[in-house]
Amino acid sequence: MTPYGQFCPVAKAMELLDERWTILIVRELLLGSRHFNELRRGVPKMSPALLTKRLRELERAGVIRRSEVGGRSVYTLTEMGEELDPVVKSLSTWGIRWIGELGNIDLDPHLLMWDIHRTIPIDLWPRRRTVVEFTFQDIVGKGGTWWLVVDGADPQVCDANPGYDVDARVVTDLRTLTQVWRGDIDWRTGLGEDRITVLAPTEIRRQIPDWVGQSTSAAIPRPA
């Protein structure tokens, strides 16, 4: 941690929190990630070595605790860490309201699909194994096709074909689905402007926007 040399509590807090990736690791823990690989999927552009370093720093600072369950490390927030929940939510609200422009570097299919899979409204899906395939036309090779599998209470997202029958195929580009997920545009706009194509029987095609939904930040009002 780099000291600012100020007694101001904002400065003291930022000595810990403004290290690169730190607040995003806290975000992932608040969203339910508990294991190293889960955390990596939430910060896919972060190296494993740096993630390990940041976790140790947060543990030493008392923000998180590490325990062993079944031979695996489990990371959870302490009371100190849980108090960052409104801070992270406020940053999310401020960011979605005022920092709307997305550069190409901000578009990441790994983070997008991971974020989608953990908040989908499972109760709206059929009571059988259901598979939706996503194809990003602007991505060639690995990362261009993903599969969302809902079978019970634990949805899975796969970047390799799971081998199940596909119920629907969503064809779009990475920017469009990211904008829909963030709430910059809605599903109706994406479909109506032919930026999203859903290949499925009519009944399923109509349900895809409800099955996938949008992130919680999509409901945050934007400035006029």
Short mmCIF file of C-alpha atoms in Angstrom, two decimals:
data_model
loop_
_atom_site.label_atom_id
_atom_site.label_comp_id
_atom_site.label_asym_id
_atom_site.label_seq_id
_atom_site.Cartn_x
_atom_site.Cartn_y
_atom_site.Cartn_z
CA MET A 1 0.00 0.00 0.00
CA THR A 2 1.30 3.44 -0.92
CA PRO A 3 0.72 6.00 1.87
CA TYR A 4 -0.75 9.38 0.99
CA GLY A 5 0.59 10.93 4.17
CA GLN A 6 -2.79 12.38 5.13
CA PHE A 7 -4.92 11.82 8.22
CA CYS A 8 -8.07 12.23 6.08
CA PRO A 9 -10.14 9.01 6.36
CA VAL A 10 -10.75 9.02 2.59
CA ALA A 11 -6.99 9.03 2.05
CA LYS A 12 -6.50 6.23 4.59
CA ALA A 13 -9.20 4.10 2.97
CA MET A 14 -7.78 4.65 -0.50
CA GLU A 15 -4.32 3.57 0.60
CA LEU A 16 -5.85 0.08 0.59
CA LEU A 17 -8.64 0.30 -1.94
CA ASP A 18 -7.08 2.18 -4.85
CA GLU A 19 -4.55 -0.55 -5.60
CA ARG A 20 -5.32 -1.86 -9.09
CA TRP A 21 -8.11 -4.50 -9.13
CA THR A 22 -8.69 -4.38 -5.35
CA ILE A 23 -12.20 -2.93 -5.36
CA LEU A 24 -13.18 -5.30 -8.19
CA ILE A 25 -12.13 -8.28 -6.08
CA VAL A 26 -14.35 -6.93 -3.30
CA ARG A 27 -17.14 -6.59 -5.87
CA GLU A 28 -16.79 -10.25 -6.81
CA LEU A 29 -16.87 -11.37 -3.18
CA LEU A 30 -19.99 -9.27 -2.59
CA LEU A 31 -21.58 -10.98 -5.61
CA GLY A 32 -20.97 -14.41 -4.14
CA SER A 33 -17.64 -15.64 -5.49
CA ARG A 34 -15.86 -17.75 -2.90
CA HIS A 35 -13.13 -19.70 -4.67
CA PHE A 36 -10.01 -18.58 -6.53
CA ASN A 37 -11.26 -19.77 -9.93
CA GLU A 38 -14.61 -18.02 -9.42
CA LEU A 39 -12.79 -14.79 -8.60
CA ARG A 40 -10.63 -15.21 -11.70
CA ARG A 41 -13.73 -15.49 -13.88
CA GLY A 42 -14.95 -12.18 -12.47
CA VAL A 43 -11.62 -10.46 -13.24
CA PRO A 44 -10.49 -12.40 -16.34
CA LYS A 45 -7.84 -9.88 -17.38
CA MET A 46 -6.08 -10.06 -14.01
CA SER A 47 -3.10 -12.38 -13.73
CA PRO A 48 -3.34 -15.26 -11.19
CA ALA A 49 -0.17 -14.04 -9.49
CA LEU A 50 -1.56 -10.53 -8.96
CA LEU A 51 -4.89 -11.93 -7.75
CA THR A 52 -3.04 -14.03 -5.18
CA LYS A 53 -1.09 -10.96 -4.05
CA ARG A 54 -4.20 -8.80 -3.69
CA LEU A 55 -6.04 -11.52 -1.75
CA ARG A 56 -3.14 -11.72 0.70
CA GLU A 57 -3.13 -7.94 1.10
CA LEU A 58 -6.87 -7.89 1.78
CA GLU A 59 -6.51 -10.73 4.26
CA ARG A 60 -3.70 -8.94 6.12
CA ALA A 61 -5.80 -5.76 6.20
CA GLY A 62 -8.73 -7.67 7.74
CA VAL A 63 -11.10 -7.18 4.78
CA ILE A 64 -11.37 -10.88 3.95
CA ARG A 65 -10.72 -14.20 5.66
CA ARG A 66 -9.43 -17.37 4.09
CA SER A 67 -10.43 -20.82 5.27
CA GLU A 68 -9.95 -24.37 3.99
CA VAL A 69 -12.97 -26.47 3.06
CA GLY A 70 -12.40 -29.86 1.50
CA GLY A 71 -8.84 -28.95 0.65
CA ARG A 72 -9.87 -25.77 -1.19
CA SER A 73 -9.35 -22.19 -0.12
CA VAL A 74 -12.57 -20.31 0.54
CA TYR A 75 -12.56 -16.51 0.68
CA THR A 76 -15.24 -14.55 2.52
CA LEU A 77 -15.64 -10.96 3.58
CA THR A 78 -15.24 -10.00 7.22
CA GLU A 79 -17.50 -7.46 8.91
CA MET A 80 -15.01 -4.84 7.76
CA GLY A 81 -15.31 -6.08 4.19
CA GLU A 82 -19.10 -6.32 4.25
CA GLU A 83 -19.28 -2.62 5.10
CA LEU A 84 -17.93 -1.92 1.62
CA ASP A 85 -21.21 -3.15 0.10
CA PRO A 86 -22.87 0.31 -0.07
CA VAL A 87 -19.59 1.79 -1.30
CA VAL A 88 -19.42 -0.62 -4.24
CA LYS A 89 -23.11 -0.16 -5.02
CA SER A 90 -22.71 3.63 -4.99
CA LEU A 91 -19.72 3.37 -7.34
CA SER A 92 -21.79 1.17 -9.65
CA THR A 93 -24.66 3.65 -9.66
CA TRP A 94 -22.35 6.60 -10.30
CA GLY A 95 -20.48 4.72 -13.04
CA ILE A 96 -23.59 3.66 -14.95
CA ARG A 97 -25.07 7.17 -14.71
CA TRP A 98 -22.05 9.22 -15.66
CA ILE A 99 -19.42 7.02 -17.35
CA GLY A 100 -21.41 5.58 -20.23
CA GLU A 101 -18.90 5.45 -23.07
CA LEU A 102 -17.40 2.01 -23.71
CA GLY A 103 -14.15 1.57 -25.60
CA ASN A 104 -13.28 -1.68 -27.35
CA ILE A 105 -10.91 -2.52 -24.51
CA ASP A 106 -13.89 -2.52 -22.12
CA LEU A 107 -15.68 -5.31 -24.00
CA ASP A 108 -14.96 -8.75 -22.55
CA PRO A 109 -17.05 -11.82 -23.42
CA HIS A 110 -15.71 -13.78 -20.44
CA LEU A 111 -16.85 -11.22 -17.87
CA LEU A 112 -20.12 -10.54 -19.71
CA MET A 113 -21.20 -14.18 -19.86
CA TRP A 114 -20.03 -14.85 -16.29
CA ASP A 115 -22.05 -11.88 -15.05
CA ILE A 116 -25.13 -12.92 -17.05
CA HIS A 117 -25.09 -16.49 -15.74
CA ARG A 118 -25.05 -15.55 -12.07
CA THR A 119 -28.13 -13.33 -12.08
CA ILE A 120 -30.50 -14.89 -14.61
CA PRO A 121 -34.07 -15.37 -13.32
CA ILE A 122 -34.03 -19.18 -13.08
CA ASP A 123 -37.69 -19.31 -12.04
CA LEU A 124 -38.66 -18.16 -15.54
CA TRP A 125 -36.81 -20.99 -17.27
CA PRO A 126 -38.37 -24.39 -18.10
CA ARG A 127 -38.22 -27.10 -15.45
CA ARG A 128 -35.86 -29.16 -17.60
CA ARG A 129 -32.32 -28.75 -18.82
CA THR A 130 -32.35 -25.79 -21.19
CA VAL A 131 -29.45 -24.58 -23.31
CA VAL A 132 -29.05 -21.21 -25.01
CA GLU A 133 -26.11 -20.70 -27.36
CA PHE A 134 -24.62 -17.22 -27.81
CA THR A 135 -22.58 -16.40 -30.90
CA PHE A 136 -20.63 -13.14 -31.15
CA GLN A 137 -20.21 -12.48 -34.85
CA ASP A 138 -17.31 -10.10 -34.28
CA ILE A 139 -15.18 -12.63 -32.38
CA VAL A 140 -13.35 -15.30 -34.35
CA GLY A 141 -12.21 -18.45 -32.58
CA LYS A 142 -12.23 -19.05 -28.83
CA GLY A 143 -14.55 -16.71 -26.95
CA GLY A 144 -16.85 -16.29 -29.92
CA THR A 145 -19.42 -18.88 -28.86
CA TRP A 146 -20.82 -19.54 -25.38
CA TRP A 147 -23.45 -21.84 -23.91
CA LEU A 148 -25.75 -21.01 -21.01
CA VAL A 149 -27.04 -24.19 -19.38
CA VAL A 150 -29.85 -24.11 -16.83
CA ASP A 151 -30.62 -27.43 -15.18
CA GLY A 152 -31.96 -26.97 -11.68
CA ALA A 153 -30.83 -24.23 -9.32
CA ASP A 154 -27.24 -23.84 -10.55
CA PRO A 155 -26.84 -22.36 -14.04
CA GLN A 156 -23.57 -22.90 -15.86
CA VAL A 157 -21.81 -20.89 -18.54
CA CYS A 158 -19.47 -22.75 -20.89
CA ASP A 159 -16.97 -21.54 -23.48
CA ALA A 160 -16.72 -25.09 -24.88
CA ASN A 161 -19.67 -27.01 -26.28
CA PRO A 162 -21.23 -28.96 -23.37
CA GLY A 163 -22.70 -31.46 -25.83
CA TYR A 164 -26.38 -30.88 -25.06
CA ASP A 165 -29.17 -30.11 -27.47
CA VAL A 166 -29.52 -26.35 -27.99
CA ASP A 167 -32.97 -24.80 -27.42
CA ALA A 168 -32.15 -21.35 -28.82
CA ARG A 169 -29.30 -19.53 -30.54
CA VAL A 170 -28.65 -15.84 -29.92
CA VAL A 171 -26.55 -14.22 -32.65
CA THR A 172 -25.24 -10.71 -32.06
CA ASP A 173 -22.02 -8.76 -31.51
CA LEU A 174 -20.24 -8.27 -28.21
CA ARG A 175 -20.93 -4.55 -27.94
CA THR A 176 -24.67 -4.96 -28.50
CA LEU A 177 -25.15 -7.66 -25.86
CA THR A 178 -22.98 -5.67 -23.44
CA GLN A 179 -25.15 -2.59 -24.02
CA VAL A 180 -28.32 -4.61 -23.49
CA TRP A 181 -26.93 -6.14 -20.32
CA ARG A 182 -25.89 -2.75 -18.92
CA GLY A 183 -29.22 -1.19 -19.87
CA ASP A 184 -27.79 1.24 -22.44
CA ILE A 185 -30.37 -0.21 -24.84
CA ASP A 186 -33.16 -2.71 -24.21
CA TRP A 187 -33.89 -6.08 -25.76
CA ARG A 188 -36.68 -4.64 -27.91
CA THR A 189 -34.28 -2.16 -29.49
CA GLY A 190 -31.61 -4.78 -30.11
CA LEU A 191 -34.09 -7.15 -31.73
CA GLY A 192 -36.02 -4.45 -33.59
CA GLU A 193 -32.86 -3.00 -35.16
CA ASP A 194 -31.66 -6.50 -36.15
CA ARG A 195 -28.63 -6.16 -33.93
CA ILE A 196 -29.73 -9.36 -32.18
CA THR A 197 -31.14 -12.43 -33.90
CA VAL A 198 -32.74 -15.28 -31.94
CA LEU A 199 -32.99 -18.61 -33.73
CA ALA A 200 -35.58 -20.74 -31.96
CA PRO A 201 -39.24 -21.81 -32.11
CA THR A 202 -41.55 -18.81 -31.76
CA GLU A 203 -42.57 -19.54 -28.16
CA ILE A 204 -38.95 -19.77 -26.98
CA ARG A 205 -37.82 -16.83 -29.10
CA ARG A 206 -40.32 -14.58 -27.34
CA GLN A 207 -39.07 -15.68 -23.93
CA ILE A 208 -35.34 -15.16 -24.45
CA PRO A 209 -35.34 -11.49 -23.30
CA ASP A 210 -37.01 -12.55 -20.03
CA TRP A 211 -34.78 -15.61 -19.60
CA VAL A 212 -31.57 -13.61 -19.98
CA GLY A 213 -32.79 -10.32 -18.58
CA GLN A 214 -30.50 -7.40 -17.80
CA SER A 215 -28.08 -6.55 -15.02
CA THR A 216 -29.30 -4.85 -11.85
CA SER A 217 -27.59 -1.66 -13.03
CA ALA A 218 -29.93 -1.51 -16.04
CA ALA A 219 -32.69 -0.15 -13.77
CA ILE A 220 -30.59 2.80 -12.62
CA PRO A 221 -31.98 6.03 -14.14
CA ARG A 222 -29.61 7.88 -16.46
CA PRO A 223 -29.18 11.65 -16.78
CA ALA A 224 -31.33 13.25 -19.47
#
